[in-house]
PDB file of N, CA and C in Angstrom:
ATOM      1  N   UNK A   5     -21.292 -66.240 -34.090  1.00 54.00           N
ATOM      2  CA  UNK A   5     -21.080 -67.251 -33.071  1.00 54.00           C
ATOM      3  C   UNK A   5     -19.587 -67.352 -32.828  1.00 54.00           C
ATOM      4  N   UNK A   6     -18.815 -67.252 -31.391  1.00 59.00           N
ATOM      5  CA  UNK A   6     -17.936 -67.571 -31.155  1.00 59.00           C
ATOM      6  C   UNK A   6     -17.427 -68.495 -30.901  1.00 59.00           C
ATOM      7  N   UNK A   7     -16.280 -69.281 -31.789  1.00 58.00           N
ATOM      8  CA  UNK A   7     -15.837 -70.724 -31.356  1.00 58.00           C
ATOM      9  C   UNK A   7     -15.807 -70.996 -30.357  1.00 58.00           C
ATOM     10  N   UNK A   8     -16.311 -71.665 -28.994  1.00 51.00           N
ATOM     11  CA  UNK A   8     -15.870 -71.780 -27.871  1.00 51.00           C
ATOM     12  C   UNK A   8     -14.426 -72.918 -27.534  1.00 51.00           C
ATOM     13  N   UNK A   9     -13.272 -72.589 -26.595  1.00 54.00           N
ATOM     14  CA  UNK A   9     -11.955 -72.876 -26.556  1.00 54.00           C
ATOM     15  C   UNK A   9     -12.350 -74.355 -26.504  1.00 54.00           C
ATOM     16  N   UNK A  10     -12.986 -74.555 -25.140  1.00 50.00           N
ATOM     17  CA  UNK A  10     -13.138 -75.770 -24.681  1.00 50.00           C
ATOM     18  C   UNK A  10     -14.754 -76.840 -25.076  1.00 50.00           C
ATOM     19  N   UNK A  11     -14.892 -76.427 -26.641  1.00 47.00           N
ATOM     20  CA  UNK A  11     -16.016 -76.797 -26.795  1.00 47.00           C
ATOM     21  C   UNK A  11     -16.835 -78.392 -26.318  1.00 47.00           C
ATOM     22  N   UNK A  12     -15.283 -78.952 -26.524  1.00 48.00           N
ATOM     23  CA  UNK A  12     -15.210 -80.737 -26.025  1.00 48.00           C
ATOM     24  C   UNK A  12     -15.683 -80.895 -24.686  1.00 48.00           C
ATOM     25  N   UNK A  13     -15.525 -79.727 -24.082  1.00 53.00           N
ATOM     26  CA  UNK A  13     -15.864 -79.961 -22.318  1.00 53.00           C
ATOM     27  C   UNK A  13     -17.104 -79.258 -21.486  1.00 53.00           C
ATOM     28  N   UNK A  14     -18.060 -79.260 -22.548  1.00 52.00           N
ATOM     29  CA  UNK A  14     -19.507 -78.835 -22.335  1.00 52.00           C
ATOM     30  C   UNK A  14     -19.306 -77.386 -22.326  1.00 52.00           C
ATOM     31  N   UNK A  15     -18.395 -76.209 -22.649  1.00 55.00           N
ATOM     32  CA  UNK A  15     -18.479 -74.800 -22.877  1.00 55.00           C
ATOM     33  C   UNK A  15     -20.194 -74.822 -23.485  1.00 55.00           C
ATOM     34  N   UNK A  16     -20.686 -73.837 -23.354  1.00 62.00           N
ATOM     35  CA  UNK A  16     -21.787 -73.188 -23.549  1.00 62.00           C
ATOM     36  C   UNK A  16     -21.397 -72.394 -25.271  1.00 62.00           C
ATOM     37  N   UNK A  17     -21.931 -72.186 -26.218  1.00 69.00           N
ATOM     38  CA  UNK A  17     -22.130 -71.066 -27.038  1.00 69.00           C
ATOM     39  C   UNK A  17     -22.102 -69.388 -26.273  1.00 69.00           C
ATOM     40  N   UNK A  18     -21.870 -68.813 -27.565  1.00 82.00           N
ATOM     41  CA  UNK A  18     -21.070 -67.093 -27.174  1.00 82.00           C
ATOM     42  C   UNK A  18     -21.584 -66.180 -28.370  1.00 82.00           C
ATOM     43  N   UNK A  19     -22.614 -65.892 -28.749  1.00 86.00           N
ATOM     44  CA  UNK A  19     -22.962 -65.187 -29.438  1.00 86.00           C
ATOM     45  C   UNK A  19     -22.167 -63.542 -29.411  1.00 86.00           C
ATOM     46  N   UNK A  20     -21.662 -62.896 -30.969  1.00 88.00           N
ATOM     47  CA  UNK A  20     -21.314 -61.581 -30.850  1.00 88.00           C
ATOM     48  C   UNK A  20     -21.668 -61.238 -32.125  1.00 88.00           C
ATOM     49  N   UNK A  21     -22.093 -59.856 -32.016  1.00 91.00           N
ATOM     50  CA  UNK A  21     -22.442 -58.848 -32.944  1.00 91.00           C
ATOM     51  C   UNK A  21     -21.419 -57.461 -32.900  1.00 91.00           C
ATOM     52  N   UNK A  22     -21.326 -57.102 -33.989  1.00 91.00           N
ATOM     53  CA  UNK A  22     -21.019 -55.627 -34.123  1.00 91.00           C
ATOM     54  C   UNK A  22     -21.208 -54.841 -35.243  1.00 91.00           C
ATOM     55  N   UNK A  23     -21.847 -53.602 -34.902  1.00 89.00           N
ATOM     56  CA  UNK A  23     -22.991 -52.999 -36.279  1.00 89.00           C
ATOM     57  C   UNK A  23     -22.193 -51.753 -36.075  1.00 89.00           C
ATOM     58  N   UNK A  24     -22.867 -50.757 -36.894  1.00 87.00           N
ATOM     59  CA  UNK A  24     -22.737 -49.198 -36.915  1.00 87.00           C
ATOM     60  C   UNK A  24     -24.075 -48.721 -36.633  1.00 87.00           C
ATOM     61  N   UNK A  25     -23.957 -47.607 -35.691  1.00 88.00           N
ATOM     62  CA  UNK A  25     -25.675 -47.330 -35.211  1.00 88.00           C
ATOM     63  C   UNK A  25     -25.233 -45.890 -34.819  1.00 88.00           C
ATOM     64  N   UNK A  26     -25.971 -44.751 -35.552  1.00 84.00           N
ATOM     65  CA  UNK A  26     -26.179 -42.996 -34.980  1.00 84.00           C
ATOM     66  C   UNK A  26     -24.428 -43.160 -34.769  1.00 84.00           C
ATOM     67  N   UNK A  27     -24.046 -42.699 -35.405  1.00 82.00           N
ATOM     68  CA  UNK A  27     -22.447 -42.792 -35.236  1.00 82.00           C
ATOM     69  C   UNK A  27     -21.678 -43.366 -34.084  1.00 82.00           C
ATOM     70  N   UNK A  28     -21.842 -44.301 -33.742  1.00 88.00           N
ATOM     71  CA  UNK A  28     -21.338 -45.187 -32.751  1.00 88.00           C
ATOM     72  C   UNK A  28     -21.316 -47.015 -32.978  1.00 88.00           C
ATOM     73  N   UNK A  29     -19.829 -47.497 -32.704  1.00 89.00           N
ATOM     74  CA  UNK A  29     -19.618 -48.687 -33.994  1.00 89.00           C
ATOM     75  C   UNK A  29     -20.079 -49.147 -31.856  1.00 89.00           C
ATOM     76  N   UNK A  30     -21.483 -50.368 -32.315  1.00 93.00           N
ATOM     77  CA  UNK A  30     -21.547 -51.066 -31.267  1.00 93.00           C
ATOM     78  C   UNK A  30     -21.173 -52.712 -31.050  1.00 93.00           C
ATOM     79  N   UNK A  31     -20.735 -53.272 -29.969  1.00 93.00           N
ATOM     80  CA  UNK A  31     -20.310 -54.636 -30.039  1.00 93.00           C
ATOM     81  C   UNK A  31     -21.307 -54.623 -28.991  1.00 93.00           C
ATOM     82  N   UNK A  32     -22.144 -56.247 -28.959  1.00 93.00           N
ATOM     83  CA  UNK A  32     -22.446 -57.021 -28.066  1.00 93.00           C
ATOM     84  C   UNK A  32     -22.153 -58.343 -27.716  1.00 93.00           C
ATOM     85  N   UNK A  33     -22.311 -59.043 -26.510  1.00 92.00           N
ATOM     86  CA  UNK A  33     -21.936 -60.201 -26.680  1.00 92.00           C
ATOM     87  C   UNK A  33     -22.875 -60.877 -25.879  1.00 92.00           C
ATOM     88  N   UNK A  34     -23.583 -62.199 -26.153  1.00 90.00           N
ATOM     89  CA  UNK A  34     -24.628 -62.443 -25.487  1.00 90.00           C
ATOM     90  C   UNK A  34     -24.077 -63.832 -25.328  1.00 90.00           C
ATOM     91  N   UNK A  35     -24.413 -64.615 -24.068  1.00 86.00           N
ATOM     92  CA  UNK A  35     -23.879 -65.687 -23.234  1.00 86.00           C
ATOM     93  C   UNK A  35     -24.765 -66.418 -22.862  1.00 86.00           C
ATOM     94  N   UNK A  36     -25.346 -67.417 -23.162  1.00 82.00           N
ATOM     95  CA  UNK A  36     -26.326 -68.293 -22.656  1.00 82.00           C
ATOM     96  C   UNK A  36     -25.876 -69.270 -21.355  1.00 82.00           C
ATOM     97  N   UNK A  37     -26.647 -68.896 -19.803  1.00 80.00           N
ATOM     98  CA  UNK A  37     -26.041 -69.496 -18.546  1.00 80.00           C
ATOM     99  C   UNK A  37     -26.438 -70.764 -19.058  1.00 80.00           C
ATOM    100  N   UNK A  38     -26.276 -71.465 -18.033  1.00 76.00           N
ATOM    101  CA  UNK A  38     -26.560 -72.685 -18.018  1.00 76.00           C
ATOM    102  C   UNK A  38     -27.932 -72.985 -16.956  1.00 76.00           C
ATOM    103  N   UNK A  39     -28.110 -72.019 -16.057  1.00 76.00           N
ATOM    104  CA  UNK A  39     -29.639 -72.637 -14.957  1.00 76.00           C
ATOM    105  C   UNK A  39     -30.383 -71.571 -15.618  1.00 76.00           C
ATOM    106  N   UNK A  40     -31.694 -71.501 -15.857  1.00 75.00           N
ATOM    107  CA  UNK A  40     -32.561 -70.581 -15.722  1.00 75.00           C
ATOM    108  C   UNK A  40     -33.217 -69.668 -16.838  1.00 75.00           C
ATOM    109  N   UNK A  41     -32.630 -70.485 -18.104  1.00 76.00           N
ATOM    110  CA  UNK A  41     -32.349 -69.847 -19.754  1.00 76.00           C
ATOM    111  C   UNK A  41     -31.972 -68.446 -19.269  1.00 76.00           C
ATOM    112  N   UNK A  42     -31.081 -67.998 -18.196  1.00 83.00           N
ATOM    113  CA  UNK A  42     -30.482 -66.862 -17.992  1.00 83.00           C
ATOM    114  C   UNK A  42     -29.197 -65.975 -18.936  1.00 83.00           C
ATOM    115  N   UNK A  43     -29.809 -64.780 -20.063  1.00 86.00           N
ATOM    116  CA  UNK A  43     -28.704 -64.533 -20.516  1.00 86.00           C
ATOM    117  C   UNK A  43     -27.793 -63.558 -20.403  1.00 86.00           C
ATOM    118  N   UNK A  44     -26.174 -63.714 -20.144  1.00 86.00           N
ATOM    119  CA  UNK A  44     -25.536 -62.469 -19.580  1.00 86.00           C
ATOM    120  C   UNK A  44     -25.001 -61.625 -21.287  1.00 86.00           C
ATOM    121  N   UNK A  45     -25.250 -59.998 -20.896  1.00 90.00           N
ATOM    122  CA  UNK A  45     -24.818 -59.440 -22.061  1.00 90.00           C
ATOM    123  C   UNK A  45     -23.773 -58.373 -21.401  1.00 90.00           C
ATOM    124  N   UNK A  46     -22.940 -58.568 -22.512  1.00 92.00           N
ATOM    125  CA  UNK A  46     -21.862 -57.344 -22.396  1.00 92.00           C
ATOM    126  C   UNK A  46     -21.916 -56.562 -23.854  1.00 92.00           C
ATOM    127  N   UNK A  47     -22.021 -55.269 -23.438  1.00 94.00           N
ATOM    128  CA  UNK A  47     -21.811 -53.988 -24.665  1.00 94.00           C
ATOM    129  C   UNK A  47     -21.071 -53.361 -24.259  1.00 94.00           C
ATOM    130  N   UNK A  48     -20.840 -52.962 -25.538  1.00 94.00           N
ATOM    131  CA  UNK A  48     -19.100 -52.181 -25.941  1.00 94.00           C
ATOM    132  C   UNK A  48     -19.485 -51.072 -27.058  1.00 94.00           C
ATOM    133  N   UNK A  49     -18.992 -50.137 -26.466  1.00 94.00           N
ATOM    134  CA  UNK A  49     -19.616 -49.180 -27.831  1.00 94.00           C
ATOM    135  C   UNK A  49     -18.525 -47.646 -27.653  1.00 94.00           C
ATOM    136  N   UNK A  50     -18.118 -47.481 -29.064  1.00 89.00           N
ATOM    137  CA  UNK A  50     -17.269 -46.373 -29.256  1.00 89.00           C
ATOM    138  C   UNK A  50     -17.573 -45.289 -30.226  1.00 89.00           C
ATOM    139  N   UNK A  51     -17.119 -44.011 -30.240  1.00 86.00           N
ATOM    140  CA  UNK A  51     -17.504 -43.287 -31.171  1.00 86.00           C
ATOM    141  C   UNK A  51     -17.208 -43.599 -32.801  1.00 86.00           C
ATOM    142  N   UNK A  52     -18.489 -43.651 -33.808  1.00 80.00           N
ATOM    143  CA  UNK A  52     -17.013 -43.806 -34.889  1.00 80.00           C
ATOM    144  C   UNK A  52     -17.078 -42.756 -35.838  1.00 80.00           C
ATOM    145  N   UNK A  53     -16.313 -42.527 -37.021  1.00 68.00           N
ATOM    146  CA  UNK A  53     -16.367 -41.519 -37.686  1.00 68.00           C
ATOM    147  C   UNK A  53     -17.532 -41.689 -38.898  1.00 68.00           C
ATOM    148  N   UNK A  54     -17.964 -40.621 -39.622  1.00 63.00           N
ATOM    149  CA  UNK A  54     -19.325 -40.941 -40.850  1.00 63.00           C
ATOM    150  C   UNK A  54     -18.764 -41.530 -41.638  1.00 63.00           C
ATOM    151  N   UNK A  55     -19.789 -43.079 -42.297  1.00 59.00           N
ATOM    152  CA  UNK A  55     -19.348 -43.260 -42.983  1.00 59.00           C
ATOM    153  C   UNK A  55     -20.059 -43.648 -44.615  1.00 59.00           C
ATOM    154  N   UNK A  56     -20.977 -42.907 -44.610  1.00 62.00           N
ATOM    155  CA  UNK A  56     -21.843 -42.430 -45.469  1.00 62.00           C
ATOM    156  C   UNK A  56     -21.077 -42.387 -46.886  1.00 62.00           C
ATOM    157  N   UNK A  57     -21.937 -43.404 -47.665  1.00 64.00           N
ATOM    158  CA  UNK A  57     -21.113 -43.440 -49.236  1.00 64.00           C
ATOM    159  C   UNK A  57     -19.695 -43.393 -49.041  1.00 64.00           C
ATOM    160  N   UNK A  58     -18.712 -43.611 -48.398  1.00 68.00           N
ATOM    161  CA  UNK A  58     -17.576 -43.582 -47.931  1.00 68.00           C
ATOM    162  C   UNK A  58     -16.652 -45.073 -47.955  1.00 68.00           C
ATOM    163  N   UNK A  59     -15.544 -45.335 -48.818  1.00 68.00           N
ATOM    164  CA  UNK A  59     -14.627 -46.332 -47.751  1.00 68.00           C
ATOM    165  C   UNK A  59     -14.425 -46.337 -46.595  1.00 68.00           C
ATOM    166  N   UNK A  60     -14.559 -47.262 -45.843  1.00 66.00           N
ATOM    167  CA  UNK A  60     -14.268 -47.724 -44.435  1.00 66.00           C
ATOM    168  C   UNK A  60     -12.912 -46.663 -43.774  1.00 66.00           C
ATOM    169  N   UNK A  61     -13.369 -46.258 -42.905  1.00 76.00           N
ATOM    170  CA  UNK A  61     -11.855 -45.503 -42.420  1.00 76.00           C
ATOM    171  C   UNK A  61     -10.752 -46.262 -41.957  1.00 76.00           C
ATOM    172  N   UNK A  62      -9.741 -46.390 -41.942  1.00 81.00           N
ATOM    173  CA  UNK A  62      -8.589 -47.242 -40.871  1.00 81.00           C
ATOM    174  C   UNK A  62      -9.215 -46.937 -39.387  1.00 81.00           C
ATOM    175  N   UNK A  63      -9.344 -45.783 -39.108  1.00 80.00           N
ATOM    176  CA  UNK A  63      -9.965 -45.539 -37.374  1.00 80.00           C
ATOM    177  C   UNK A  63     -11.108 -46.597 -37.152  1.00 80.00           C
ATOM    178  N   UNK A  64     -12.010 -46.573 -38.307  1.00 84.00           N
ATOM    179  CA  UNK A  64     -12.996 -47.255 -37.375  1.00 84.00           C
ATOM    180  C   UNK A  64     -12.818 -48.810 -37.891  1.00 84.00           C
ATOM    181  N   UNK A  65     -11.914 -49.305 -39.046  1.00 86.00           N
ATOM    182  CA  UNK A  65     -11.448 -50.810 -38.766  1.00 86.00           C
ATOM    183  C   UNK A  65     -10.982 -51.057 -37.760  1.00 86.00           C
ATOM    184  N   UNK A  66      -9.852 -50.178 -37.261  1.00 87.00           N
ATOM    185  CA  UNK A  66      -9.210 -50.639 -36.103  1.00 87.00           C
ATOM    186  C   UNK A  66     -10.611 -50.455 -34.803  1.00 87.00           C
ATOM    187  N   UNK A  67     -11.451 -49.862 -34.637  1.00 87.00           N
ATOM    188  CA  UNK A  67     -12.399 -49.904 -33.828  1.00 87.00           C
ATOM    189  C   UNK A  67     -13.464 -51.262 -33.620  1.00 87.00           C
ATOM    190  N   UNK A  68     -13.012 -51.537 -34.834  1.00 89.00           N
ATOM    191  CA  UNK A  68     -14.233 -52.951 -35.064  1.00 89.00           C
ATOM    192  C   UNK A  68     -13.280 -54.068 -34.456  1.00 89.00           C
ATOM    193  N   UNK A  69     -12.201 -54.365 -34.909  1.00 92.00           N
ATOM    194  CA  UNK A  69     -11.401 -55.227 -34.521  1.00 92.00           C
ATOM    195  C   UNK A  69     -10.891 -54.791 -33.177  1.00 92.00           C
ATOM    196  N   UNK A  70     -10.665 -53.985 -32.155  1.00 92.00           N
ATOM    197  CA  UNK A  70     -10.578 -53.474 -30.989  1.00 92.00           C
ATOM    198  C   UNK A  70     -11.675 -54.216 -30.234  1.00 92.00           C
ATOM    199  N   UNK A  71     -13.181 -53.912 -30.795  1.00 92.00           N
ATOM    200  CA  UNK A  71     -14.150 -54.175 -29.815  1.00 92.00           C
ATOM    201  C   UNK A  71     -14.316 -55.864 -30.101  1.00 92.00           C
ATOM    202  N   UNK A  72     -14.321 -56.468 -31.192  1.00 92.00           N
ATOM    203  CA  UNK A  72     -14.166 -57.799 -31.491  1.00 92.00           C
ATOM    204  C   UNK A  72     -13.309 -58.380 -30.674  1.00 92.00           C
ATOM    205  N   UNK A  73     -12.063 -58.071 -30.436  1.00 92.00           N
ATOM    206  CA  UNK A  73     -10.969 -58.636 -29.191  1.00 92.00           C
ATOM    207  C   UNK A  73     -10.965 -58.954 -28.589  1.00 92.00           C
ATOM    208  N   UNK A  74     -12.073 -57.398 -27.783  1.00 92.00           N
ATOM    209  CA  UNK A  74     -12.579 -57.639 -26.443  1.00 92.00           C
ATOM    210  C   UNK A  74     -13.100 -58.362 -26.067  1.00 92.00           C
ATOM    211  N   UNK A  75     -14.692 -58.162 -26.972  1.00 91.00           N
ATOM    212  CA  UNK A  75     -15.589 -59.118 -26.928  1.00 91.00           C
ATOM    213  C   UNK A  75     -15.341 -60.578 -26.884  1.00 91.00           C
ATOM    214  N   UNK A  76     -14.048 -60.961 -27.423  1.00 89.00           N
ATOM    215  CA  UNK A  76     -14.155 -62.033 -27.683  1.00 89.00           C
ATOM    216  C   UNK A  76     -12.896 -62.481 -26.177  1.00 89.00           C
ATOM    217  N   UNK A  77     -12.255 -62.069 -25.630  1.00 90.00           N
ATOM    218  CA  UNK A  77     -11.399 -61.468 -24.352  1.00 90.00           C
ATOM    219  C   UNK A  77     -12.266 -62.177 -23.565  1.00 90.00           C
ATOM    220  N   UNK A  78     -13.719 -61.664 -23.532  1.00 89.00           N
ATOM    221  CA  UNK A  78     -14.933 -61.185 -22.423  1.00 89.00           C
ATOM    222  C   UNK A  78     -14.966 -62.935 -22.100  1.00 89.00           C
ATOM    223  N   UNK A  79     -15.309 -63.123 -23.347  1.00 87.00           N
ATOM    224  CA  UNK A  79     -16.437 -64.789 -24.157  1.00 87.00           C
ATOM    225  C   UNK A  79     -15.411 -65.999 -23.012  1.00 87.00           C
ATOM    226  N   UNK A  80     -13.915 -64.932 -23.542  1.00 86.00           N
ATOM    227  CA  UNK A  80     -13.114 -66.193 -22.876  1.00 86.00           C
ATOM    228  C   UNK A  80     -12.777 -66.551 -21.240  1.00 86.00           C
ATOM    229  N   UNK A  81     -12.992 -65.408 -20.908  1.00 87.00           N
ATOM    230  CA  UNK A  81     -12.813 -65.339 -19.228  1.00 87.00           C
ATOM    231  C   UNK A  81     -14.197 -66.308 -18.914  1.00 87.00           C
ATOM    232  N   UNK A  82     -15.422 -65.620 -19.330  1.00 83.00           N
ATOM    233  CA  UNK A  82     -16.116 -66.427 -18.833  1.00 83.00           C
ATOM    234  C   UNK A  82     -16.222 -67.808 -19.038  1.00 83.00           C
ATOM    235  N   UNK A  83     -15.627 -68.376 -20.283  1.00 81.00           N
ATOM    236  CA  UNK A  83     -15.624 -69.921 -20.455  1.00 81.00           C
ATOM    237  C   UNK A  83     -14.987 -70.440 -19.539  1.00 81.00           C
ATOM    238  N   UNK A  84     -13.525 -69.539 -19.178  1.00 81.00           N
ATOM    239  CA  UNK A  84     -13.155 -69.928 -18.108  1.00 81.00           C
ATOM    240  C   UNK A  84     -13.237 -70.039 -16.664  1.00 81.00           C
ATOM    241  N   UNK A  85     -14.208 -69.441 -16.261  1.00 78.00           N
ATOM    242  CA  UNK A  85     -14.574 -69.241 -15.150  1.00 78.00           C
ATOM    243  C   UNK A  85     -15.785 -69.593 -14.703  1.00 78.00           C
ATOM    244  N   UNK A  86     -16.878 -69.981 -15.423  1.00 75.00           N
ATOM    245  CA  UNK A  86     -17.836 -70.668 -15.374  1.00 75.00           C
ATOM    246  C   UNK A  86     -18.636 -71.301 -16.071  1.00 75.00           C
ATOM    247  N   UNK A  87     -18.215 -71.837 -17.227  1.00 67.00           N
ATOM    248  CA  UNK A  87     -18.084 -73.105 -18.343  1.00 67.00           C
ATOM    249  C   UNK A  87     -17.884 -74.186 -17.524  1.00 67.00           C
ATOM    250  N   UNK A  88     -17.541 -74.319 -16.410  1.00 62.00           N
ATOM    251  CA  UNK A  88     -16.705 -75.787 -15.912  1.00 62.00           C
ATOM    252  C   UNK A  88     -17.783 -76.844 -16.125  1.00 62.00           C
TER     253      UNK A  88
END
């Protein structure tokens, strides 16, 4: 769950995920509208390297935290733009 900025001013909740799936680190972000239990999703998805019995690579930390950014970038435009 993403903190929302303006939670005091009726912002909506911001759900985000990010997994490892068939070698590709995926982010989603799911947005609950406000008319219509309508929900908007944004995915984000990059290659990542194997990481099978393995420490975490630096490439694909920095990939997780890259798409987390975004995702969370995404969460904020829209609070701002139609949260009002």
């Amino acid at each position: 769950l993403l903190r929302a900025k303006d939670a005091d001013k009726g912002a909506g909740a911001k759900y985000e995920a990010i997994w490892l799936e068939d070698k590709l680190v995926k982010g989603q972000l799911w947005i609950p509208t406000k008319t219509n239990g309508v929900i908007v999703r944004a995915r984000i998805v990059a290659d990542a390297p194997a990481t099978a019995g393995k420490p975490v690579p630096a490439a694909l930390e920095k990939s997780i935290e890259t798409i987390d950014r975004e995702l969370t970038g995404l969460a904020t435009i829209w609070e701002t733009d139609y949260d009002r």
